[in-house]
Amino acid sequence: GASFSIQQKKVCCFLARTQNNISKGDQFFSNLARIIEQEALKRGCKLGFSFNASQYEELLNNASIDPEGTGLIILGRPRNSEMIPKLEQLYRYTVFVGLQQFSDSIDQVLSDARGAASTALEYLYDLGHRSIAYIGETKREQRYNGYIEFLEKKNIRISEDLIIEIPY
């Protein structure tokens, strides 16, 4: 007549690039967090809290509640590079999701940002466009590198007037 249950795994999300309200933060990673939560529920996982960058200390404290069974998905590269190794030590199951490789020691899901930029630019080029702007990050940014490489490959002059730097 006795019963038992297998401890249910819990998943938390850390939106490392979002400073305040998650729903008004980075659109790409906010949508990705919702998809992760839906998939976790389908697979029978409990949902932990979603944290943003301004809640980093709270996220650190949360790790001590259930260190063995909580997984953490880090969405986006944090501004402070020391955050990831510290979180990796506190959360047994940690995955980084982003556009650029962070460290070899952590499991990662990466986007081919350079390839995505090239695909988008090829489409615009095939439509006859030759004056194509870039809006976004330019430092350590694979989409930007793909943009520059594409223009050079097609012998299109790189115009600083068409490059708008928008950090994070």
PDB file of N, CA, C and O in Angstrom, residues 11-56:
ATOM      1  N   VAL A  11      13.565  22.993 -13.975  1.00  0.00           N
ATOM      2  CA  VAL A  11      14.332  23.789 -14.927  1.00  0.00           C
ATOM      3  C   VAL A  11      14.108  25.270 -14.636  1.00  0.00           C
ATOM      4  O   VAL A  11      12.968  25.715 -14.504  1.00  0.00           O
ATOM      5  N   CYS A  12      15.197  26.018 -14.549  1.00  0.00           N
ATOM      6  CA  CYS A  12      15.145  27.478 -14.406  1.00  0.00           C
ATOM      7  C   CYS A  12      15.797  28.105 -15.634  1.00  0.00           C
ATOM      8  O   CYS A  12      16.702  27.519 -16.228  1.00  0.00           O
ATOM      9  N   CYS A  13      15.353  29.289 -15.990  1.00  0.00           N
ATOM     10  CA  CYS A  13      15.964  30.040 -17.092  1.00  0.00           C
ATOM     11  C   CYS A  13      16.605  31.306 -16.544  1.00  0.00           C
ATOM     12  O   CYS A  13      16.050  31.957 -15.654  1.00  0.00           O
ATOM     13  N   PHE A  14      17.756  31.638 -17.072  1.00  0.00           N
ATOM     14  CA  PHE A  14      18.440  32.881 -16.730  1.00  0.00           C
ATOM     15  C   PHE A  14      18.629  33.674 -18.013  1.00  0.00           C
ATOM     16  O   PHE A  14      19.414  33.292 -18.876  1.00  0.00           O
ATOM     17  N   LEU A  15      17.872  34.758 -18.146  1.00  0.00           N
ATOM     18  CA  LEU A  15      17.991  35.628 -19.312  1.00  0.00           C
ATOM     19  C   LEU A  15      19.093  36.637 -19.015  1.00  0.00           C
ATOM     20  O   LEU A  15      18.862  37.696 -18.442  1.00  0.00           O
ATOM     21  N   ALA A  16      20.305  36.271 -19.392  1.00  0.00           N
ATOM     22  CA  ALA A  16      21.501  36.998 -18.985  1.00  0.00           C
ATOM     23  C   ALA A  16      21.612  38.384 -19.598  1.00  0.00           C
ATOM     24  O   ALA A  16      22.352  39.224 -19.095  1.00  0.00           O
ATOM     25  N   ARG A  17      20.897  38.661 -20.675  1.00  0.00           N
ATOM     26  CA  ARG A  17      21.001  39.967 -21.333  1.00  0.00           C
ATOM     27  C   ARG A  17      19.825  40.881 -21.003  1.00  0.00           C
ATOM     28  O   ARG A  17      19.787  42.017 -21.436  1.00  0.00           O
ATOM     29  N   THR A  18      18.852  40.377 -20.276  1.00  0.00           N
ATOM     30  CA  THR A  18      17.652  41.154 -19.963  1.00  0.00           C
ATOM     31  C   THR A  18      17.812  41.753 -18.581  1.00  0.00           C
ATOM     32  O   THR A  18      18.045  41.031 -17.615  1.00  0.00           O
ATOM     33  N   GLN A  19      17.677  43.059 -18.471  1.00  0.00           N
ATOM     34  CA  GLN A  19      17.906  43.736 -17.200  1.00  0.00           C
ATOM     35  C   GLN A  19      16.677  43.790 -16.294  1.00  0.00           C
ATOM     36  O   GLN A  19      16.784  43.697 -15.096  1.00  0.00           O
ATOM     37  N   ASN A  20      15.494  43.966 -16.859  1.00  0.00           N
ATOM     38  CA  ASN A  20      14.317  44.175 -16.023  1.00  0.00           C
ATOM     39  C   ASN A  20      13.238  43.156 -16.331  1.00  0.00           C
ATOM     40  O   ASN A  20      13.456  41.975 -16.233  1.00  0.00           O
ATOM     41  N   ASN A  21      12.089  43.628 -16.755  1.00  0.00           N
ATOM     42  CA  ASN A  21      10.935  42.787 -17.029  1.00  0.00           C
ATOM     43  C   ASN A  21      11.244  41.820 -18.170  1.00  0.00           C
ATOM     44  O   ASN A  21      11.551  42.234 -19.278  1.00  0.00           O
ATOM     45  N   ILE A  22      11.127  40.537 -17.884  1.00  0.00           N
ATOM     46  CA  ILE A  22      11.477  39.514 -18.879  1.00  0.00           C
ATOM     47  C   ILE A  22      10.609  39.626 -20.122  1.00  0.00           C
ATOM     48  O   ILE A  22      11.089  39.494 -21.240  1.00  0.00           O
ATOM     49  N   SER A  23       9.332  39.906 -19.953  1.00  0.00           N
ATOM     50  CA  SER A  23       8.445  39.970 -21.118  1.00  0.00           C
ATOM     51  C   SER A  23       8.752  41.164 -22.016  1.00  0.00           C
ATOM     52  O   SER A  23       8.359  41.188 -23.173  1.00  0.00           O
ATOM     53  N   LYS A  24       9.458  42.173 -21.488  1.00  0.00           N
ATOM     54  CA  LYS A  24       9.802  43.345 -22.292  1.00  0.00           C
ATOM     55  C   LYS A  24      11.291  43.374 -22.636  1.00  0.00           C
ATOM     56  O   LYS A  24      11.801  44.370 -23.099  1.00  0.00           O
ATOM     57  N   GLY A  25      11.982  42.266 -22.401  1.00  0.00           N
ATOM     58  CA  GLY A  25      13.414  42.221 -22.633  1.00  0.00           C
ATOM     59  C   GLY A  25      13.746  41.834 -24.056  1.00  0.00           C
ATOM     60  O   GLY A  25      12.980  42.068 -24.983  1.00  0.00           O
ATOM     61  N   ASP A  26      14.880  41.226 -24.216  1.00  0.00           N
ATOM     62  CA  ASP A  26      15.366  40.762 -25.508  1.00  0.00           C
ATOM     63  C   ASP A  26      14.322  39.836 -26.126  1.00  0.00           C
ATOM     64  O   ASP A  26      14.013  38.770 -25.583  1.00  0.00           O
ATOM     65  N   GLN A  27      13.770  40.217 -27.270  1.00  0.00           N
ATOM     66  CA  GLN A  27      12.669  39.470 -27.874  1.00  0.00           C
ATOM     67  C   GLN A  27      13.066  38.054 -28.252  1.00  0.00           C
ATOM     68  O   GLN A  27      12.293  37.119 -28.064  1.00  0.00           O
ATOM     69  N   PHE A  28      14.257  37.863 -28.763  1.00  0.00           N
ATOM     70  CA  PHE A  28      14.696  36.533 -29.169  1.00  0.00           C
ATOM     71  C   PHE A  28      14.753  35.593 -27.972  1.00  0.00           C
ATOM     72  O   PHE A  28      14.168  34.513 -27.973  1.00  0.00           O
ATOM     73  N   PHE A  29      15.459  36.018 -26.913  1.00  0.00           N
ATOM     74  CA  PHE A  29      15.639  35.139 -25.773  1.00  0.00           C
ATOM     75  C   PHE A  29      14.378  35.027 -24.919  1.00  0.00           C
ATOM     76  O   PHE A  29      14.136  33.983 -24.312  1.00  0.00           O
ATOM     77  N   SER A  30      13.553  36.073 -24.872  1.00  0.00           N
ATOM     78  CA  SER A  30      12.284  35.989 -24.138  1.00  0.00           C
ATOM     79  C   SER A  30      11.375  34.943 -24.779  1.00  0.00           C
ATOM     80  O   SER A  30      10.753  34.129 -24.080  1.00  0.00           O
ATOM     81  N   ASN A  31      11.291  34.959 -26.100  1.00  0.00           N
ATOM     82  CA  ASN A  31      10.485  33.949 -26.801  1.00  0.00           C
ATOM     83  C   ASN A  31      11.072  32.559 -26.615  1.00  0.00           C
ATOM     84  O   ASN A  31      10.334  31.586 -26.437  1.00  0.00           O
ATOM     85  N   LEU A  32      12.373  32.463 -26.660  1.00  0.00           N
ATOM     86  CA  LEU A  32      13.027  31.177 -26.471  1.00  0.00           C
ATOM     87  C   LEU A  32      12.748  30.635 -25.069  1.00  0.00           C
ATOM     88  O   LEU A  32      12.508  29.439 -24.896  1.00  0.00           O
ATOM     89  N   ALA A  33      12.749  31.504 -24.062  1.00  0.00           N
ATOM     90  CA  ALA A  33      12.443  31.076 -22.683  1.00  0.00           C
ATOM     91  C   ALA A  33      11.040  30.494 -22.603  1.00  0.00           C
ATOM     92  O   ALA A  33      10.817  29.468 -21.950  1.00  0.00           O
ATOM     93  N   ARG A  34      10.080  31.125 -23.265  1.00  0.00           N
ATOM     94  CA  ARG A  34       8.706  30.594 -23.265  1.00  0.00           C
ATOM     95  C   ARG A  34       8.645  29.217 -23.926  1.00  0.00           C
ATOM     96  O   ARG A  34       7.957  28.315 -23.450  1.00  0.00           O
ATOM     97  N   ILE A  35       9.364  29.039 -25.011  1.00  0.00           N
ATOM     98  CA  ILE A  35       9.383  27.747 -25.706  1.00  0.00           C
ATOM     99  C   ILE A  35      10.031  26.678 -24.821  1.00  0.00           C
ATOM    100  O   ILE A  35       9.550  25.548 -24.740  1.00  0.00           O
ATOM    101  N   ILE A  36      11.107  27.033 -24.146  1.00  0.00           N
ATOM    102  CA  ILE A  36      11.778  26.096 -23.237  1.00  0.00           C
ATOM    103  C   ILE A  36      10.822  25.680 -22.128  1.00  0.00           C
ATOM    104  O   ILE A  36      10.726  24.491 -21.781  1.00  0.00           O
ATOM    105  N   GLU A  37      10.100  26.641 -21.557  1.00  0.00           N
ATOM    106  CA  GLU A  37       9.149  26.332 -20.491  1.00  0.00           C
ATOM    107  C   GLU A  37       8.057  25.393 -20.985  1.00  0.00           C
ATOM    108  O   GLU A  37       7.689  24.435 -20.299  1.00  0.00           O
ATOM    109  N   GLN A  38       7.536  25.617 -22.173  1.00  0.00           N
ATOM    110  CA  GLN A  38       6.505  24.740 -22.745  1.00  0.00           C
ATOM    111  C   GLN A  38       7.044  23.320 -22.933  1.00  0.00           C
ATOM    112  O   GLN A  38       6.374  22.343 -22.600  1.00  0.00           O
ATOM    113  N   GLU A  39       8.249  23.209 -23.462  1.00  0.00           N
ATOM    114  CA  GLU A  39       8.841  21.896 -23.705  1.00  0.00           C
ATOM    115  C   GLU A  39       9.145  21.182 -22.384  1.00  0.00           C
ATOM    116  O   GLU A  39       8.965  19.968 -22.270  1.00  0.00           O
ATOM    117  N   ALA A  40       9.611  21.918 -21.388  1.00  0.00           N
ATOM    118  CA  ALA A  40       9.889  21.318 -20.074  1.00  0.00           C
ATOM    119  C   ALA A  40       8.616  20.725 -19.484  1.00  0.00           C
ATOM    120  O   ALA A  40       8.626  19.614 -18.942  1.00  0.00           O
ATOM    121  N   LEU A  41       7.515  21.463 -19.590  1.00  0.00           N
ATOM    122  CA  LEU A  41       6.240  20.961 -19.077  1.00  0.00           C
ATOM    123  C   LEU A  41       5.804  19.698 -19.826  1.00  0.00           C
ATOM    124  O   LEU A  41       5.335  18.737 -19.212  1.00  0.00           O
ATOM    125  N   LYS A  42       5.966  19.681 -21.143  1.00  0.00           N
ATOM    126  CA  LYS A  42       5.620  18.496 -21.929  1.00  0.00           C
ATOM    127  C   LYS A  42       6.400  17.275 -21.474  1.00  0.00           C
ATOM    128  O   LYS A  42       5.919  16.155 -21.542  1.00  0.00           O
ATOM    129  N   ARG A  43       7.628  17.502 -21.029  1.00  0.00           N
ATOM    130  CA  ARG A  43       8.499  16.396 -20.632  1.00  0.00           C
ATOM    131  C   ARG A  43       8.411  16.082 -19.143  1.00  0.00           C
ATOM    132  O   ARG A  43       9.208  15.314 -18.615  1.00  0.00           O
ATOM    133  N   GLY A  44       7.445  16.713 -18.456  1.00  0.00           N
ATOM    134  CA  GLY A  44       7.208  16.395 -17.047  1.00  0.00           C
ATOM    135  C   GLY A  44       8.127  17.067 -16.062  1.00  0.00           C
ATOM    136  O   GLY A  44       8.229  16.643 -14.917  1.00  0.00           O
ATOM    137  N   CYS A  45       8.805  18.120 -16.471  1.00  0.00           N
ATOM    138  CA  CYS A  45       9.677  18.855 -15.551  1.00  0.00           C
ATOM    139  C   CYS A  45       8.886  19.943 -14.841  1.00  0.00           C
ATOM    140  O   CYS A  45       7.945  20.505 -15.394  1.00  0.00           O
ATOM    141  N   LYS A  46       9.306  20.229 -13.623  1.00  0.00           N
ATOM    142  CA  LYS A  46       8.755  21.382 -12.924  1.00  0.00           C
ATOM    143  C   LYS A  46       9.476  22.617 -13.451  1.00  0.00           C
ATOM    144  O   LYS A  46      10.631  22.551 -13.851  1.00  0.00           O
ATOM    145  N   LEU A  47       8.772  23.733 -13.416  1.00  0.00           N
ATOM    146  CA  LEU A  47       9.402  24.982 -13.821  1.00  0.00           C
ATOM    147  C   LEU A  47       9.857  25.741 -12.590  1.00  0.00           C
ATOM    148  O   LEU A  47       9.086  25.950 -11.662  1.00  0.00           O
ATOM    149  N   GLY A  48      11.116  26.131 -12.624  1.00  0.00           N
ATOM    150  CA  GLY A  48      11.605  27.028 -11.599  1.00  0.00           C
ATOM    151  C   GLY A  48      11.312  28.440 -12.054  1.00  0.00           C
ATOM    152  O   GLY A  48      10.531  28.667 -12.983  1.00  0.00           O
ATOM    153  N   PHE A  49      11.915  29.375 -11.424  1.00  0.00           N
ATOM    154  CA  PHE A  49      11.707  30.761 -11.800  1.00  0.00           C
ATOM    155  C   PHE A  49      12.554  31.112 -13.007  1.00  0.00           C
ATOM    156  O   PHE A  49      13.588  30.507 -13.258  1.00  0.00           O
ATOM    157  N   SER A  50      12.118  32.116 -13.746  1.00  0.00           N
ATOM    158  CA  SER A  50      12.955  32.728 -14.769  1.00  0.00           C
ATOM    159  C   SER A  50      13.562  33.972 -14.156  1.00  0.00           C
ATOM    160  O   SER A  50      12.851  34.765 -13.527  1.00  0.00           O
ATOM    161  N   PHE A  51      14.841  34.118 -14.304  1.00  0.00           N
ATOM    162  CA  PHE A  51      15.566  35.238 -13.717  1.00  0.00           C
ATOM    163  C   PHE A  51      16.146  36.102 -14.822  1.00  0.00           C
ATOM    164  O   PHE A  51      16.503  35.603 -15.882  1.00  0.00           O
ATOM    165  N   ASN A  52      16.260  37.415 -14.548  1.00  0.00           N
ATOM    166  CA  ASN A  52      16.949  38.293 -15.481  1.00  0.00           C
ATOM    167  C   ASN A  52      18.274  38.720 -14.860  1.00  0.00           C
ATOM    168  O   ASN A  52      18.572  38.358 -13.722  1.00  0.00           O
ATOM    169  N   ALA A  53      19.055  39.479 -15.599  1.00  0.00           N
ATOM    170  CA  ALA A  53      20.394  39.849 -15.154  1.00  0.00           C
ATOM    171  C   ALA A  53      20.393  40.631 -13.837  1.00  0.00           C
ATOM    172  O   ALA A  53      21.297  40.462 -13.028  1.00  0.00           O
ATOM    173  N   SER A  54      19.370  41.430 -13.601  1.00  0.00           N
ATOM    174  CA  SER A  54      19.329  42.201 -12.348  1.00  0.00           C
ATOM    175  C   SER A  54      18.984  41.308 -11.147  1.00  0.00           C
ATOM    176  O   SER A  54      19.099  41.738 -10.011  1.00  0.00           O
ATOM    177  N   GLN A  55      18.577  40.066 -11.397  1.00  0.00           N
ATOM    178  CA  GLN A  55      18.228  39.116 -10.331  1.00  0.00           C
ATOM    179  C   GLN A  55      19.312  38.060 -10.131  1.00  0.00           C
ATOM    180  O   GLN A  55      19.053  36.988  -9.597  1.00  0.00           O
ATOM    181  N   TYR A  56      20.517  38.371 -10.523  1.00  0.00           N
ATOM    182  CA  TYR A  56      21.616  37.409 -10.466  1.00  0.00           C
ATOM    183  C   TYR A  56      21.833  36.871  -9.054  1.00  0.00           C
ATOM    184  O   TYR A  56      21.988  35.663  -8.858  1.00  0.00           O
TER     185      TYR A  56
END
